[in-house]
């Protein structure tokens, strides 16, 4: 039985997997892209963490909404929206891409799926990309169609993902390369299956476009997953922080640029491609970013959730802010993501963290993803 009291409506949308997550005892939801995101089941976040690193989980990530851009100018508009070079992207490819405004500020960080030469899906994080895309298309008189398709991603994550997926879709799933997708058959319809997902444990994302078959898809995976000790789950905060996976609205927002977000590998600033915000980013690149997202590990008892940024100090002077923090059972320490000012972001830098419960903790800056030797 669900104990949550979140009322859904047409503004806060349910997903096609609603009855499935409820029957598994979902304990709470977040709301992303005006859609519910189930965040917990019967296990604690720590139990979920160990389970995710050992077995396989099924996640309702229907909140990963798609902005579909198609038509003659689809490739042009999609490229205008991101500094990531899409020139050599191939059909069947997924590309993690910062999306910026005219000042080079982060608007979103979607995964772009190239479905055809003239059709792209932006699988978005939590901001209204549809409005930005439509505004650009109208303002620039582009020949495109833009809409939010009735597509509901379902994620299979964990080291046993391949074994589970092979049982449902056949050996072909093993041939899907990282950040590529294939169209596969499920019962009597086709479904896009990508090797991607919001964890570092490996897995797949299934882009269901038949919401009325959501429960059937979930049930088939659930049944096949029994021998692999499958569990219902959700993006795991501990695993995500250790893995250095960023969350739009938490680690970054419209005040940040992608260079601060350590996304320089996704920014083509040599002038060879045309995108909105290019000159602004080139200017920032010339001086280098003033701050950078880094890992922080800090001591003391289990920290509370980070709801407002926590000051990071060095010798009593503020040099950054924690954006997300949680206790890691693997490091047996608190771990965090945070923005560190220049001259203070080098791994090994000793800092203190002002936690929201009033306590002051000793900590150290780490590389991302966090690896064992960071604990010293
Ligand atoms: N899957 C899909 N859509 C999404 C997310 C997702 N939209 C919102 C949000 N998550 C976007 N954010 C991320 C962040 C990191 C990654 C994916 C989406 C990710 N990064 C890899 C890494 O950091 O190791 C590498 C990506 C690459 O090399 O291109 O996977 O999870 N559908």
mmCIF file of C-alpha atoms and ligand atoms in Angstrom:
data_model
loop_
_atom_site.group_PDB
_atom_site.id
_atom_site.type_symbol
_atom_site.label_atom_id
_atom_site.label_comp_id
_atom_site.label_asym_id
_atom_site.label_seq_id
_atom_site.Cartn_x
_atom_site.Cartn_y
_atom_site.Cartn_z
ATOM 1 C CA UNK A 1 0.000 0.000 0.000
ATOM 2 C CA UNK A 2 1.253 3.436 -0.877
ATOM 3 C CA UNK A 3 1.564 5.793 2.062
ATOM 4 C CA UNK A 4 2.217 8.874 -0.053
ATOM 5 C CA UNK A 5 -0.197 11.755 -0.126
ATOM 6 C CA UNK A 6 0.884 13.509 -3.307
ATOM 7 C CA UNK A 7 -2.198 14.297 -5.338
ATOM 8 C CA UNK A 8 -1.660 13.842 -9.043
ATOM 9 C CA UNK A 9 -3.596 15.820 -11.599
ATOM 10 C CA UNK A 10 -3.052 16.831 -15.184
ATOM 11 C CA UNK A 11 -0.364 19.217 -13.911
ATOM 12 C CA UNK A 12 1.480 16.601 -11.885
ATOM 13 C CA UNK A 13 1.322 13.644 -14.176
ATOM 14 C CA UNK A 14 1.307 9.993 -13.226
ATOM 15 C CA UNK A 15 3.243 7.508 -15.374
ATOM 16 C CA UNK A 16 2.017 4.314 -17.055
ATOM 17 C CA UNK A 17 3.883 2.344 -14.347
ATOM 18 C CA UNK A 18 1.801 3.823 -11.510
ATOM 19 C CA UNK A 19 -0.008 0.608 -10.554
ATOM 20 C CA UNK A 20 3.307 -1.302 -10.638
ATOM 21 C CA UNK A 21 5.232 1.015 -8.323
ATOM 22 C CA UNK A 22 2.243 1.197 -5.982
ATOM 23 C CA UNK A 23 1.978 -2.581 -5.749
ATOM 24 C CA UNK A 24 5.687 -2.658 -4.811
ATOM 25 C CA UNK A 25 5.032 -0.270 -1.914
ATOM 26 C CA UNK A 26 6.471 3.004 -3.200
ATOM 27 C CA UNK A 27 7.219 5.161 -0.155
ATOM 28 C CA UNK A 28 7.640 8.597 -1.711
ATOM 29 C CA UNK A 29 7.828 10.649 -4.868
ATOM 30 C CA UNK A 30 9.695 13.582 -6.264
ATOM 31 C CA UNK A 31 8.286 15.677 -9.121
ATOM 32 C CA UNK A 32 10.409 16.209 -12.231
ATOM 33 C CA UNK A 33 9.192 17.780 -15.469
ATOM 34 C CA UNK A 34 5.691 18.011 -13.961
ATOM 35 C CA UNK A 35 5.700 14.215 -13.640
ATOM 36 C CA UNK A 36 6.066 11.978 -10.589
ATOM 37 C CA UNK A 37 9.370 10.223 -9.948
ATOM 38 C CA UNK A 38 9.043 7.339 -7.447
ATOM 39 C CA UNK A 39 11.987 7.745 -5.051
ATOM 40 C CA UNK A 40 11.830 4.934 -2.529
ATOM 41 C CA UNK A 41 10.433 1.510 -1.824
ATOM 42 C CA UNK A 42 10.790 -0.868 1.116
ATOM 43 C CA UNK A 43 14.585 -0.704 1.303
ATOM 44 C CA UNK A 44 16.605 2.184 2.735
ATOM 45 C CA UNK A 45 18.739 4.290 0.382
ATOM 46 C CA UNK A 46 21.797 2.382 1.677
ATOM 47 C CA UNK A 47 20.239 -1.043 1.084
ATOM 48 C CA UNK A 48 19.224 0.141 -2.380
ATOM 49 C CA UNK A 49 22.779 1.306 -3.028
ATOM 50 C CA UNK A 50 24.333 -2.106 -2.276
ATOM 51 C CA UNK A 51 21.592 -3.868 -4.198
ATOM 52 C CA UNK A 52 22.090 -1.638 -7.266
ATOM 53 C CA UNK A 53 25.835 -2.367 -7.288
ATOM 54 C CA UNK A 54 25.283 -6.142 -7.139
ATOM 55 C CA UNK A 55 22.052 -7.102 -8.910
ATOM 56 C CA UNK A 56 19.545 -5.335 -11.153
ATOM 57 C CA UNK A 57 16.792 -2.792 -10.556
ATOM 58 C CA UNK A 58 13.768 -1.503 -12.444
ATOM 59 C CA UNK A 59 13.114 2.237 -12.264
ATOM 60 C CA UNK A 60 10.072 4.260 -13.324
ATOM 61 C CA UNK A 61 11.793 7.233 -14.971
ATOM 62 C CA UNK A 62 8.763 8.353 -16.967
ATOM 63 C CA UNK A 63 9.640 11.889 -15.794
ATOM 64 C CA UNK A 64 12.529 11.854 -18.297
ATOM 65 C CA UNK A 65 10.324 13.603 -20.832
ATOM 66 C CA UNK A 66 11.154 13.824 -24.511
ATOM 67 C CA UNK A 67 11.139 16.999 -26.588
ATOM 68 C CA UNK A 68 10.814 15.763 -30.170
ATOM 69 C CA UNK A 69 12.184 18.023 -32.904
ATOM 70 C CA UNK A 70 11.581 16.980 -36.497
ATOM 71 C CA UNK A 71 11.459 18.497 -39.931
ATOM 72 C CA UNK A 72 13.757 20.142 -42.442
ATOM 73 C CA UNK A 73 15.521 22.368 -39.881
ATOM 74 C CA UNK A 74 15.545 19.849 -37.000
ATOM 75 C CA UNK A 75 19.311 19.250 -37.110
ATOM 76 C CA UNK A 76 19.968 22.976 -37.326
ATOM 77 C CA UNK A 77 17.763 23.853 -34.356
ATOM 78 C CA UNK A 78 19.076 20.994 -32.202
ATOM 79 C CA UNK A 79 22.649 22.109 -32.867
ATOM 80 C CA UNK A 80 21.747 25.740 -32.104
ATOM 81 C CA UNK A 81 20.613 24.615 -28.661
ATOM 82 C CA UNK A 82 23.840 22.893 -27.577
ATOM 83 C CA UNK A 83 27.619 23.433 -27.601
ATOM 84 C CA UNK A 84 28.072 19.695 -28.157
ATOM 85 C CA UNK A 85 29.197 19.009 -31.740
ATOM 86 C CA UNK A 86 26.422 17.009 -33.417
ATOM 87 C CA UNK A 87 28.024 17.123 -36.885
ATOM 88 C CA UNK A 88 29.190 13.517 -36.837
ATOM 89 C CA UNK A 89 26.378 12.111 -34.687
ATOM 90 C CA UNK A 90 24.853 9.015 -36.237
ATOM 91 C CA UNK A 91 21.298 7.728 -36.249
ATOM 92 C CA UNK A 92 21.038 5.378 -33.270
ATOM 93 C CA UNK A 93 23.331 7.475 -31.092
ATOM 94 C CA UNK A 94 22.649 9.076 -27.701
ATOM 95 C CA UNK A 95 24.648 12.165 -26.733
ATOM 96 C CA UNK A 96 24.818 13.754 -23.311
ATOM 97 C CA UNK A 97 24.661 17.474 -24.056
ATOM 98 C CA UNK A 98 24.661 20.719 -22.097
ATOM 99 C CA UNK A 99 21.998 23.130 -23.326
ATOM 100 C CA UNK A 100 22.712 26.826 -22.885
ATOM 101 C CA UNK A 101 21.141 30.253 -23.455
ATOM 102 C CA UNK A 102 22.643 33.256 -25.236
ATOM 103 C CA UNK A 103 24.878 34.008 -22.247
ATOM 104 C CA UNK A 104 26.133 30.424 -22.128
ATOM 105 C CA UNK A 105 24.094 29.631 -19.031
ATOM 106 C CA UNK A 106 22.841 26.119 -18.385
ATOM 107 C CA UNK A 107 19.200 25.563 -19.349
ATOM 108 C CA UNK A 108 19.244 21.779 -19.179
ATOM 109 C CA UNK A 109 21.515 18.752 -19.693
ATOM 110 C CA UNK A 110 19.542 16.289 -21.801
ATOM 111 C CA UNK A 111 20.534 13.103 -23.544
ATOM 112 C CA UNK A 112 19.957 13.740 -27.248
ATOM 113 C CA UNK A 113 18.747 10.734 -29.247
ATOM 114 C CA UNK A 114 19.262 10.979 -32.990
ATOM 115 C CA UNK A 115 16.304 9.029 -34.424
ATOM 116 C CA UNK A 116 16.779 10.111 -38.044
ATOM 117 C CA UNK A 117 18.719 12.749 -39.961
ATOM 118 C CA UNK A 118 15.728 15.051 -39.433
ATOM 119 C CA UNK A 119 14.416 13.833 -36.072
ATOM 120 C CA UNK A 120 15.842 14.249 -32.571
ATOM 121 C CA UNK A 121 14.557 13.565 -29.099
ATOM 122 C CA UNK A 122 15.899 15.613 -26.226
ATOM 123 C CA UNK A 123 15.509 13.447 -23.127
ATOM 124 C CA UNK A 124 15.432 16.290 -20.657
ATOM 125 C CA UNK A 125 16.300 17.040 -17.053
ATOM 126 C CA UNK A 126 14.027 19.219 -14.934
ATOM 127 C CA UNK A 127 13.306 22.406 -16.927
ATOM 128 C CA UNK A 128 10.864 23.401 -19.659
ATOM 129 C CA UNK A 129 12.953 22.890 -22.786
ATOM 130 C CA UNK A 130 9.833 22.556 -24.928
ATOM 131 C CA UNK A 131 9.068 26.275 -24.467
ATOM 132 C CA UNK A 132 12.616 27.389 -25.292
ATOM 133 C CA UNK A 133 12.652 25.206 -28.417
ATOM 134 C CA UNK A 134 9.287 26.454 -29.631
ATOM 135 C CA UNK A 135 10.268 30.064 -28.968
ATOM 136 C CA UNK A 136 13.441 29.666 -30.991
ATOM 137 C CA UNK A 137 11.604 27.948 -33.833
ATOM 138 C CA UNK A 138 8.997 30.698 -34.087
ATOM 139 C CA UNK A 139 11.475 33.537 -33.622
ATOM 140 C CA UNK A 140 13.890 32.147 -36.203
ATOM 141 C CA UNK A 141 11.151 30.976 -38.563
ATOM 142 C CA UNK A 142 12.521 27.442 -38.660
ATOM 143 C CA UNK A 143 10.847 24.625 -40.545
ATOM 144 C CA UNK A 144 10.385 22.222 -37.612
ATOM 145 C CA UNK A 145 7.707 20.443 -35.643
ATOM 146 C CA UNK A 146 8.201 20.358 -31.889
ATOM 147 C CA UNK A 147 6.139 18.365 -29.419
ATOM 148 C CA UNK A 148 6.299 16.224 -26.320
ATOM 149 C CA UNK A 149 5.563 12.678 -27.490
ATOM 150 C CA UNK A 150 3.628 10.166 -25.386
ATOM 151 C CA UNK A 151 6.864 8.357 -24.470
ATOM 152 C CA UNK A 152 7.606 6.935 -21.013
ATOM 153 C CA UNK A 153 11.165 5.790 -20.253
ATOM 154 C CA UNK A 154 11.692 2.756 -18.028
ATOM 155 C CA UNK A 155 15.194 2.069 -16.745
ATOM 156 C CA UNK A 156 16.939 -1.238 -16.008
ATOM 157 C CA UNK A 157 20.144 -0.613 -14.043
ATOM 158 C CA UNK A 158 22.759 -2.761 -12.345
ATOM 159 C CA UNK A 159 25.435 -5.309 -13.298
ATOM 160 C CA UNK A 160 22.886 -8.043 -14.117
ATOM 161 C CA UNK A 161 21.016 -5.802 -16.592
ATOM 162 C CA UNK A 162 22.323 -7.640 -19.656
ATOM 163 C CA UNK A 163 21.272 -11.033 -18.297
ATOM 164 C CA UNK A 164 17.787 -9.789 -17.538
ATOM 165 C CA UNK A 165 17.338 -7.908 -20.815
ATOM 166 C CA UNK A 166 18.545 -10.892 -22.846
ATOM 167 C CA UNK A 167 15.745 -13.003 -21.340
ATOM 168 C CA UNK A 168 13.095 -10.531 -22.493
ATOM 169 C CA UNK A 169 14.537 -9.212 -25.767
ATOM 170 C CA UNK A 170 17.020 -11.869 -26.877
ATOM 171 C CA UNK A 171 20.783 -11.868 -27.389
ATOM 172 C CA UNK A 172 20.605 -8.722 -29.516
ATOM 173 C CA UNK A 173 20.605 -6.510 -26.414
ATOM 174 C CA UNK A 174 24.229 -7.459 -25.741
ATOM 175 C CA UNK A 175 25.198 -5.890 -29.083
ATOM 176 C CA UNK A 176 23.874 -2.448 -28.108
ATOM 177 C CA UNK A 177 26.925 -0.309 -27.416
ATOM 178 C CA UNK A 178 27.162 2.330 -24.669
ATOM 179 C CA UNK A 179 25.025 5.350 -25.561
ATOM 180 C CA UNK A 180 23.555 3.665 -28.638
ATOM 181 C CA UNK A 181 20.010 2.448 -29.144
ATOM 182 C CA UNK A 182 18.193 -0.142 -31.221
ATOM 183 C CA UNK A 183 14.537 -0.660 -31.972
ATOM 184 C CA UNK A 184 13.540 -4.055 -30.531
ATOM 185 C CA UNK A 185 10.368 -6.111 -30.504
ATOM 186 C CA UNK A 186 8.347 -6.555 -27.322
ATOM 187 C CA UNK A 187 5.353 -8.850 -27.729
ATOM 188 C CA UNK A 188 3.502 -7.184 -30.630
ATOM 189 C CA UNK A 189 5.149 -3.753 -30.795
ATOM 190 C CA UNK A 190 8.495 -2.038 -31.289
ATOM 191 C CA UNK A 191 10.348 -0.201 -28.563
ATOM 192 C CA UNK A 192 13.537 1.857 -28.492
ATOM 193 C CA UNK A 193 16.148 0.357 -26.157
ATOM 194 C CA UNK A 194 19.299 2.337 -25.308
ATOM 195 C CA UNK A 195 22.339 1.352 -23.282
ATOM 196 C CA UNK A 196 22.254 4.327 -20.916
ATOM 197 C CA UNK A 197 20.865 5.380 -17.575
ATOM 198 C CA UNK A 198 21.347 7.502 -14.512
ATOM 199 C CA UNK A 199 23.835 5.218 -12.748
ATOM 200 C CA UNK A 200 27.385 4.024 -13.289
ATOM 201 C CA UNK A 201 26.430 0.362 -12.831
ATOM 202 C CA UNK A 202 25.482 -0.277 -16.450
ATOM 203 C CA UNK A 203 22.014 -0.766 -17.843
ATOM 204 C CA UNK A 204 19.364 0.123 -20.369
ATOM 205 C CA UNK A 205 16.593 2.624 -20.914
ATOM 206 C CA UNK A 206 13.399 1.583 -22.707
ATOM 207 C CA UNK A 207 11.417 4.332 -24.412
ATOM 208 C CA UNK A 208 7.860 3.002 -24.247
ATOM 209 C CA UNK A 209 5.497 4.812 -26.635
ATOM 210 C CA UNK A 210 2.454 2.691 -25.786
ATOM 211 C CA UNK A 211 1.459 3.843 -22.284
ATOM 212 C CA UNK A 212 -1.394 1.330 -22.195
ATOM 213 C CA UNK A 213 1.271 -1.418 -22.261
ATOM 214 C CA UNK A 214 3.350 -0.012 -19.397
ATOM 215 C CA UNK A 215 2.214 -2.588 -16.867
ATOM 216 C CA UNK A 216 2.794 -5.446 -19.340
ATOM 217 C CA UNK A 217 6.352 -4.270 -19.987
ATOM 218 C CA UNK A 218 7.067 -3.824 -16.270
ATOM 219 C CA UNK A 219 5.590 -7.240 -15.446
ATOM 220 C CA UNK A 220 7.612 -9.035 -18.144
ATOM 221 C CA UNK A 221 10.850 -7.513 -16.834
ATOM 222 C CA UNK A 222 9.854 -8.117 -13.247
ATOM 223 C CA UNK A 223 9.058 -11.786 -13.852
ATOM 224 C CA UNK A 224 12.247 -12.372 -15.849
ATOM 225 C CA UNK A 225 14.218 -10.583 -13.154
ATOM 226 C CA UNK A 226 13.283 -12.902 -10.302
ATOM 227 C CA UNK A 227 16.307 -15.167 -10.813
ATOM 228 C CA UNK A 228 18.549 -12.066 -10.776
ATOM 229 C CA UNK A 229 17.117 -10.761 -7.510
ATOM 230 C CA UNK A 230 15.507 -7.758 -9.229
ATOM 231 C CA UNK A 231 14.200 -4.984 -7.013
ATOM 232 C CA UNK A 232 12.141 -1.845 -7.700
ATOM 233 C CA UNK A 233 14.352 1.208 -7.343
ATOM 234 C CA UNK A 234 15.057 4.773 -8.361
ATOM 235 C CA UNK A 235 18.085 6.934 -9.134
ATOM 236 C CA UNK A 236 20.249 6.369 -6.051
ATOM 237 C CA UNK A 237 21.686 9.452 -4.408
ATOM 238 C CA UNK A 238 24.722 7.700 -2.914
ATOM 239 C CA UNK A 239 25.651 6.014 -6.176
ATOM 240 C CA UNK A 240 25.070 9.186 -8.184
ATOM 241 C CA UNK A 241 27.291 11.327 -5.963
ATOM 242 C CA UNK A 242 30.098 8.742 -5.963
ATOM 243 C CA UNK A 243 29.741 8.473 -9.740
ATOM 244 C CA UNK A 244 29.725 12.249 -10.210
ATOM 245 C CA UNK A 245 26.421 12.310 -12.092
ATOM 246 C CA UNK A 246 25.048 15.847 -11.954
ATOM 247 C CA UNK A 247 21.433 16.825 -11.408
ATOM 248 C CA UNK A 248 20.042 19.952 -13.037
ATOM 249 C CA UNK A 249 18.418 22.129 -10.354
ATOM 250 C CA UNK A 250 20.720 20.688 -7.692
ATOM 251 C CA UNK A 251 24.344 20.923 -8.841
ATOM 252 C CA UNK A 252 23.653 23.558 -11.455
ATOM 253 C CA UNK A 253 21.016 25.910 -12.742
ATOM 254 C CA UNK A 254 20.710 28.939 -14.984
ATOM 255 C CA UNK A 255 23.414 30.733 -12.990
ATOM 256 C CA UNK A 256 26.079 28.269 -14.090
ATOM 257 C CA UNK A 257 27.885 27.677 -17.349
ATOM 258 C CA UNK A 258 28.921 24.248 -18.677
ATOM 259 C CA UNK A 259 32.633 24.880 -18.110
ATOM 260 C CA UNK A 260 31.928 25.243 -14.395
ATOM 261 C CA UNK A 261 30.020 21.994 -14.600
ATOM 262 C CA UNK A 262 33.094 20.149 -15.894
ATOM 263 C CA UNK A 263 31.424 19.678 -19.264
ATOM 264 C CA UNK A 264 34.249 21.052 -21.388
ATOM 265 C CA UNK A 265 34.479 17.726 -23.217
ATOM 266 C CA UNK A 266 30.940 18.392 -24.474
ATOM 267 C CA UNK A 267 31.670 21.963 -25.631
ATOM 268 C CA UNK A 268 33.001 22.556 -29.143
ATOM 269 C CA UNK A 269 34.260 26.125 -28.897
ATOM 270 C CA UNK A 270 36.695 26.269 -31.827
ATOM 271 C CA UNK A 271 34.141 28.101 -33.976
ATOM 272 C CA UNK A 272 33.446 25.136 -36.257
ATOM 273 C CA UNK A 273 29.806 24.853 -35.163
ATOM 274 C CA UNK A 274 27.115 27.458 -34.698
ATOM 275 C CA UNK A 275 25.113 27.497 -31.459
ATOM 276 C CA UNK A 276 23.426 30.062 -29.238
ATOM 277 C CA UNK A 277 25.797 31.259 -26.510
ATOM 278 C CA UNK A 278 28.993 30.413 -28.366
ATOM 279 C CA UNK A 279 30.702 33.771 -28.027
ATOM 280 C CA UNK A 280 29.810 33.951 -24.338
ATOM 281 C CA UNK A 281 31.342 30.521 -23.734
ATOM 282 C CA UNK A 282 34.443 31.367 -25.732
ATOM 283 C CA UNK A 283 34.935 34.403 -23.518
ATOM 284 C CA UNK A 284 34.600 32.283 -20.384
ATOM 285 C CA UNK A 285 36.994 29.731 -21.841
ATOM 286 C CA UNK A 286 39.642 32.388 -22.402
ATOM 287 C CA UNK A 287 39.904 33.204 -18.693
ATOM 288 C CA UNK A 288 38.807 29.762 -17.534
ATOM 289 C CA UNK A 289 35.855 29.088 -15.227
ATOM 290 C CA UNK A 290 35.889 30.792 -11.811
ATOM 291 C CA UNK A 291 34.447 27.720 -10.085
ATOM 292 C CA UNK A 292 34.126 24.002 -10.763
ATOM 293 C CA UNK A 293 31.937 21.102 -9.661
ATOM 294 C CA UNK A 294 33.988 18.721 -7.542
ATOM 295 C CA UNK A 295 33.577 15.976 -5.012
ATOM 296 C CA UNK A 296 33.915 16.621 -1.288
ATOM 297 C CA UNK A 297 34.269 13.984 1.408
ATOM 298 C CA UNK A 298 33.677 15.058 4.990
ATOM 299 C CA UNK A 299 33.586 13.479 8.436
ATOM 300 C CA UNK A 300 31.191 13.343 11.374
ATOM 301 C CA UNK A 301 27.870 11.641 11.770
ATOM 302 C CA UNK A 302 25.431 10.990 8.911
ATOM 303 C CA UNK A 303 24.596 14.389 7.435
ATOM 304 C CA UNK A 304 21.026 15.581 6.808
ATOM 305 C CA UNK A 305 19.837 16.160 3.206
ATOM 306 C CA UNK A 306 21.263 19.329 1.612
ATOM 307 C CA UNK A 307 18.275 21.587 0.996
ATOM 308 C CA UNK A 308 20.069 24.911 0.772
ATOM 309 C CA UNK A 309 23.715 25.154 -0.297
ATOM 310 C CA UNK A 310 26.172 24.563 2.584
ATOM 311 C CA UNK A 311 29.188 26.876 2.810
ATOM 312 C CA UNK A 312 32.582 25.283 2.194
ATOM 313 C CA UNK A 313 35.390 27.128 3.978
ATOM 314 C CA UNK A 314 39.149 27.089 3.828
ATOM 315 C CA UNK A 315 41.022 28.755 6.673
ATOM 316 C CA UNK A 316 37.742 30.373 7.689
ATOM 317 C CA UNK A 317 37.061 31.905 4.271
ATOM 318 C CA UNK A 318 34.193 30.727 2.071
ATOM 319 C CA UNK A 319 35.541 29.019 -1.051
ATOM 320 C CA UNK A 320 32.504 27.102 -2.283
ATOM 321 C CA UNK A 321 29.172 25.456 -1.619
ATOM 322 C CA UNK A 322 27.928 21.901 -1.188
ATOM 323 C CA UNK A 323 24.992 21.220 -3.519
ATOM 324 C CA UNK A 324 24.191 17.576 -2.664
ATOM 325 C CA UNK A 325 25.400 15.479 0.274
ATOM 326 C CA UNK A 326 24.755 12.041 1.714
ATOM 327 C CA UNK A 327 26.337 9.380 3.900
ATOM 328 C CA UNK A 328 28.263 6.775 1.898
ATOM 329 C CA UNK A 329 28.357 3.315 3.475
ATOM 330 C CA UNK A 330 31.269 2.408 1.183
ATOM 331 C CA UNK A 331 33.526 5.303 2.185
ATOM 332 C CA UNK A 332 32.055 5.259 5.710
ATOM 333 C CA UNK A 333 32.039 9.017 5.447
ATOM 334 C CA UNK A 334 29.793 11.765 4.122
ATOM 335 C CA UNK A 335 30.191 12.501 0.432
ATOM 336 C CA UNK A 336 29.082 15.522 -1.526
ATOM 337 C CA UNK A 337 29.069 17.362 -4.795
ATOM 338 C CA UNK A 338 29.835 21.047 -4.641
ATOM 339 C CA UNK A 339 31.061 24.128 -6.456
ATOM 340 C CA UNK A 340 34.611 25.082 -5.499
ATOM 341 C CA UNK A 341 36.211 28.385 -6.397
ATOM 342 C CA UNK A 342 39.358 28.505 -8.455
ATOM 343 C CA UNK A 343 42.551 27.893 -6.417
ATOM 344 C CA UNK A 344 40.552 25.674 -4.058
ATOM 345 C CA UNK A 345 39.305 22.849 -6.265
ATOM 346 C CA UNK A 346 42.412 20.682 -6.405
ATOM 347 C CA UNK A 347 41.912 17.133 -5.100
ATOM 348 C CA UNK A 348 43.303 16.842 -1.583
ATOM 349 C CA UNK A 349 42.524 20.438 -0.595
ATOM 350 C CA UNK A 350 41.445 20.457 3.051
ATOM 351 C CA UNK A 351 38.212 22.315 3.757
ATOM 352 C CA UNK A 352 35.435 22.541 6.329
ATOM 353 C CA UNK A 353 31.750 22.150 5.572
ATOM 354 C CA UNK A 354 29.029 24.090 7.417
ATOM 355 C CA UNK A 355 26.207 21.558 7.568
ATOM 356 C CA UNK A 356 22.620 22.721 7.819
ATOM 357 C CA UNK A 357 22.269 21.193 11.333
ATOM 358 C CA UNK A 358 24.800 23.794 12.534
ATOM 359 C CA UNK A 359 27.772 21.431 12.753
ATOM 360 C CA UNK A 360 31.152 22.124 11.147
ATOM 361 C CA UNK A 361 32.883 19.137 9.563
ATOM 362 C CA UNK A 362 36.404 18.570 8.311
ATOM 363 C CA UNK A 363 36.569 17.536 4.685
ATOM 364 C CA UNK A 364 38.632 17.180 1.553
ATOM 365 C CA UNK A 365 38.104 17.961 -2.122
ATOM 366 C CA UNK A 366 38.087 14.903 -4.425
ATOM 367 C CA UNK A 367 38.085 14.140 -8.116
ATOM 368 C CA UNK A 368 34.919 12.909 -9.811
ATOM 369 C CA UNK A 369 33.942 10.147 -10.035
ATOM 370 C CA UNK A 370 35.058 9.451 -6.472
ATOM 371 C CA UNK A 371 37.367 6.495 -6.232
ATOM 372 C CA UNK A 372 38.719 4.667 -3.220
ATOM 373 C CA UNK A 373 42.130 6.341 -3.134
ATOM 374 C CA UNK A 374 40.397 9.698 -2.611
ATOM 375 C CA UNK A 375 39.824 8.673 0.981
ATOM 376 C CA UNK A 376 43.604 8.801 1.466
HETATM 377 N N1 LIG B 1 18.484 9.232 -19.050
HETATM 378 C C1 LIG B 1 17.702 9.836 -19.965
HETATM 379 N N2 LIG B 1 17.372 11.124 -19.875
HETATM 380 C C2 LIG B 1 17.836 11.858 -18.835
HETATM 381 C C3 LIG B 1 18.669 11.295 -17.876
HETATM 382 C C4 LIG B 1 19.001 9.926 -17.987
HETATM 383 N N3 LIG B 1 17.501 13.164 -18.746
HETATM 384 C C5 LIG B 1 17.791 13.879 -17.556
HETATM 385 C C6 LIG B 1 19.075 13.494 -16.900
HETATM 386 N N4 LIG B 1 19.171 12.046 -16.821
HETATM 387 C C7 LIG B 1 20.234 14.042 -17.659
HETATM 388 N N5 LIG B 1 21.462 13.920 -16.929
HETATM 389 C C8 LIG B 1 22.400 12.950 -17.197
HETATM 390 C C9 LIG B 1 23.613 13.009 -16.542
HETATM 391 C C10 LIG B 1 24.597 12.079 -16.801
HETATM 392 C C11 LIG B 1 24.375 11.074 -17.719
HETATM 393 C C12 LIG B 1 23.155 10.999 -18.342
HETATM 394 C C13 LIG B 1 22.187 11.947 -18.102
HETATM 395 C C14 LIG B 1 25.407 10.069 -18.062
HETATM 396 N N6 LIG B 1 26.682 10.464 -18.106
HETATM 397 C C15 LIG B 1 27.785 9.545 -18.383
HETATM 398 C C16 LIG B 1 28.834 9.725 -17.324
HETATM 399 O O1 LIG B 1 28.928 10.792 -16.760
HETATM 400 O O2 LIG B 1 29.564 8.760 -17.116
HETATM 401 C C17 LIG B 1 28.516 9.749 -19.675
HETATM 402 C C18 LIG B 1 27.834 10.333 -20.808
HETATM 403 C C19 LIG B 1 28.669 10.339 -22.066
HETATM 404 O O3 LIG B 1 29.799 9.861 -22.057
HETATM 405 O O4 LIG B 1 28.189 10.847 -23.085
HETATM 406 O O5 LIG B 1 25.115 8.923 -18.309
HETATM 407 O O6 LIG B 1 19.713 9.328 -17.165
HETATM 408 N N7 LIG B 1 17.236 9.115 -20.976
#
